[in-house]
CSV table of C-alpha atoms in Angstrom, one decimal:
chain,number,residue,atom,x,y,z
A,1,MET,CA,-9.7,21.8,-9.6
A,2,LEU,CA,-9.9,23.3,-5.9
A,3,LEU,CA,-9.1,22.0,-2.2
A,4,GLY,CA,-11.0,23.7,0.6
A,5,LYS,CA,-11.9,27.0,0.9
A,6,ASN,CA,-12.1,27.0,-3.3
A,7,LYS,CA,-8.6,27.8,-3.1
A,8,PRO,CA,-7.2,26.4,-6.4
A,9,LEU,CA,-4.7,24.4,-6.2
A,10,ASP,CA,-1.0,24.2,-8.0
A,11,PRO,CA,-0.3,21.3,-10.2
A,12,ASN,CA,3.4,22.2,-10.3
A,13,LYS,CA,3.5,21.2,-7.0
A,14,ASP,CA,0.4,19.5,-6.0
A,15,GLU,CA,0.3,16.3,-8.7
A,16,GLN,CA,3.5,14.5,-7.5
A,17,TYR,CA,2.9,11.1,-7.6
A,18,THR,CA,5.2,9.5,-4.2
A,19,PRO,CA,8.0,7.4,-6.2
A,20,LYS,CA,7.0,3.0,-5.8
A,21,TRP,CA,10.9,2.5,-4.4
A,22,LEU,CA,9.9,4.8,-0.9
A,23,PHE,CA,6.8,2.4,-0.2
A,24,ASP,CA,8.9,-0.7,-1.3
A,25,ARG,CA,11.5,0.0,1.6
A,26,MET,CA,9.0,1.1,3.6
A,27,GLY,CA,7.6,-2.7,3.2
A,28,ILE,CA,3.8,-2.1,4.8
A,29,VAL,CA,0.5,-1.8,3.4
A,30,PHE,CA,-1.1,1.4,5.2
A,31,ASP,CA,-4.6,1.1,6.2
A,32,LEU,CA,-5.2,4.5,4.1
A,33,ASP,CA,-3.7,7.0,2.3
A,34,VAL,CA,-4.9,10.1,2.6
A,35,ALA,CA,-4.5,12.3,-0.1
A,36,ALA,CA,-4.4,9.7,-3.4
A,37,PRO,CA,-4.5,10.9,-7.0
A,38,ILE,CA,-7.9,9.9,-8.8
A,39,GLY,CA,-8.5,6.5,-9.4
A,40,GLY,CA,-6.1,5.7,-6.3
A,41,ALA,CA,-2.0,5.8,-7.1
A,42,PRO,CA,-2.0,2.0,-8.1
A,43,HIS,CA,1.7,2.0,-7.0
A,44,VAL,CA,0.8,2.8,-3.1
A,45,PRO,CA,0.2,-0.1,-0.6
A,46,ALA,CA,-3.1,0.9,0.8
A,47,HIS,CA,-6.4,-0.5,1.9
A,48,ARG,CA,-8.3,2.3,1.2
A,49,TYR,CA,-7.6,5.8,-0.1
A,50,TYR,CA,-9.3,9.5,-0.2
A,51,THR,CA,-9.3,11.9,-3.4
A,52,GLN,CA,-9.7,15.4,-4.1
A,53,GLU,CA,-13.4,14.0,-4.5
A,54,ASP,CA,-13.7,12.4,-0.9
A,55,ASP,CA,-11.9,15.4,0.1
A,56,GLY,CA,-9.6,13.9,2.9
A,57,LEU,CA,-9.5,16.8,5.3
A,58,ALA,CA,-13.2,16.2,5.7
A,59,GLN,CA,-13.1,12.3,5.9
A,60,THR,CA,-12.4,10.7,9.3
A,61,TRP,CA,-9.0,9.5,9.8
A,62,GLN,CA,-8.3,5.2,10.4
A,63,GLY,CA,-5.5,3.3,10.8
A,64,LEU,CA,-1.9,3.8,9.9
A,65,VAL,CA,-2.0,6.3,7.0
A,66,PHE,CA,0.1,7.6,4.3
A,67,MET,CA,-0.3,11.7,3.5
A,68,ASN,CA,1.6,13.3,0.4
A,69,PRO,CA,-0.8,16.2,0.6
A,70,PRO,CA,-1.1,18.9,-1.5
A,71,TYR,CA,2.5,21.2,-1.0
A,72,SER,CA,1.2,23.9,-1.8
A,73,ARG,CA,-2.3,23.9,1.2
A,74,ALA,CA,-0.2,21.5,3.7
A,75,LYS,CA,-1.5,23.5,6.5
A,76,PRO,CA,-4.8,21.6,7.1
A,77,TRP,CA,-3.3,18.8,6.3
A,78,VAL,CA,0.0,18.8,8.7
A,79,GLU,CA,-2.6,19.6,11.1
A,80,LYS,CA,-5.3,17.3,11.2
A,81,PHE,CA,-1.9,14.9,10.6
A,82,ILE,CA,-0.4,16.0,14.0
A,83,ILE,CA,-4.7,14.9,15.5
A,84,HIS,CA,-4.8,11.5,14.0
A,85,ASN,CA,-0.8,10.8,15.5
A,86,ASN,CA,-0.5,7.3,13.5
A,87,GLY,CA,1.3,7.8,10.3
A,88,ILE,CA,4.0,8.7,7.6
A,89,ALA,CA,3.9,12.1,5.7
A,90,LEU,CA,5.8,12.4,2.8
A,91,LEU,CA,5.8,16.6,3.3
A,92,PRO,CA,8.6,19.0,2.1
A,93,TRP,CA,11.5,21.6,4.5
A,94,SER,CA,9.5,24.2,4.9
A,95,LYS,CA,10.4,28.0,7.0
A,96,SER,CA,6.3,27.5,7.8
A,97,GLN,CA,5.3,27.2,11.3
A,98,TRP,CA,3.1,23.9,10.6
A,99,SER,CA,7.2,22.5,9.8
A,100,TRP,CA,8.5,23.5,12.7
A,101,ASN,CA,5.2,22.0,15.3
A,102,LEU,CA,5.9,18.7,13.0
A,103,TRP,CA,9.7,18.6,13.1
A,104,GLU,CA,8.4,19.3,16.9
A,105,LEU,CA,6.1,16.5,17.2
A,106,ALA,CA,7.2,13.7,15.1
A,107,ASP,CA,8.2,10.5,16.4
A,108,GLY,CA,10.9,10.3,14.1
A,109,ILE,CA,12.1,11.9,10.8
A,110,ALA,CA,14.2,10.8,7.1
A,111,VAL,CA,15.5,13.2,4.7
A,112,VAL,CA,14.6,11.5,1.7
A,113,PRO,CA,17.8,11.5,-1.2
A,114,LYS,CA,18.1,14.6,-2.8
A,115,ASP,CA,17.8,13.1,-6.6
A,116,VAL,CA,14.6,12.2,-5.5
A,117,LYS,CA,12.2,11.6,-8.6
A,118,PHE,CA,8.4,12.3,-8.4
A,119,GLN,CA,5.6,11.6,-11.6
A,120,VAL,CA,3.3,13.4,-12.3
A,121,PRO,CA,-0.1,13.5,-13.9
A,122,SER,CA,1.2,13.2,-17.9
A,123,GLY,CA,3.4,9.7,-16.8
A,124,LYS,CA,6.9,12.1,-16.8
A,125,VAL,CA,8.8,11.5,-13.5
A,126,LYS,CA,10.6,15.0,-12.3
A,127,SER,CA,12.7,16.2,-9.8
A,128,ILE,CA,10.8,19.0,-7.8
A,129,PHE,CA,12.7,22.3,-6.7
A,130,MET,CA,12.4,21.3,-3.0
A,131,GLN,CA,13.9,19.1,-0.7
A,132,VAL,CA,11.9,16.3,1.3
A,133,GLY,CA,11.6,14.0,4.2
A,134,LEU,CA,9.8,11.1,5.9
A,135,PHE,CA,7.9,12.7,8.7
A,136,ALA,CA,6.3,9.4,10.8
A,137,LEU,CA,3.3,10.0,14.3
A,138,GLY,CA,3.1,6.6,16.2
A,139,ASP,CA,5.2,3.6,17.4
A,140,GLN,CA,3.8,1.4,14.1
A,141,ALA,CA,5.9,4.4,12.0
A,142,LEU,CA,8.6,5.7,13.9
A,143,GLU,CA,9.4,1.6,13.7
A,144,VAL,CA,8.8,1.1,9.4
A,145,LEU,CA,10.5,4.3,8.9
A,146,ASN,CA,13.1,2.9,11.3
A,147,ASN,CA,13.4,-0.5,8.9
A,148,SER,CA,13.5,1.6,5.7
A,149,LYS,CA,16.9,2.8,5.4
A,150,ILE,CA,15.6,5.4,3.2
A,151,GLY,CA,18.2,7.7,5.3
A,152,LYS,CA,19.2,8.3,9.1
A,153,VAL,CA,15.8,8.6,11.4
A,154,ARG,CA,15.8,11.3,13.9
């Protein structure tokens, strides 16, 4: 499994599917899921999606996007997300420059409960070792985050 610049993905970090309850709380259908698993995620409410086969980084993003990118290569995804400026991203807390940039530019940020569980390709559900948050860019995304009651929005 490769992603951009032929760097292998880390399946322990990169194939972690967003829990359905997060989408249920957000209560919206996104225009595009930019980093979906192959075949799409059946519980992700999006009209369209890009998978690894599509190379979501190389595609044009339109409308309100949802992004849960490969965490081992988050930087290029976050950079494109910031440029697009219209969506919600699920990302780990990090001391990297991309994280600080997003922290400064996000219209809203909500911490996801620490005990959140992610589904992996085998179908099992597991916790991940890092804290994650939802980052909103744009007025519509901020409104969705505020109405979701997932956590306090800053």
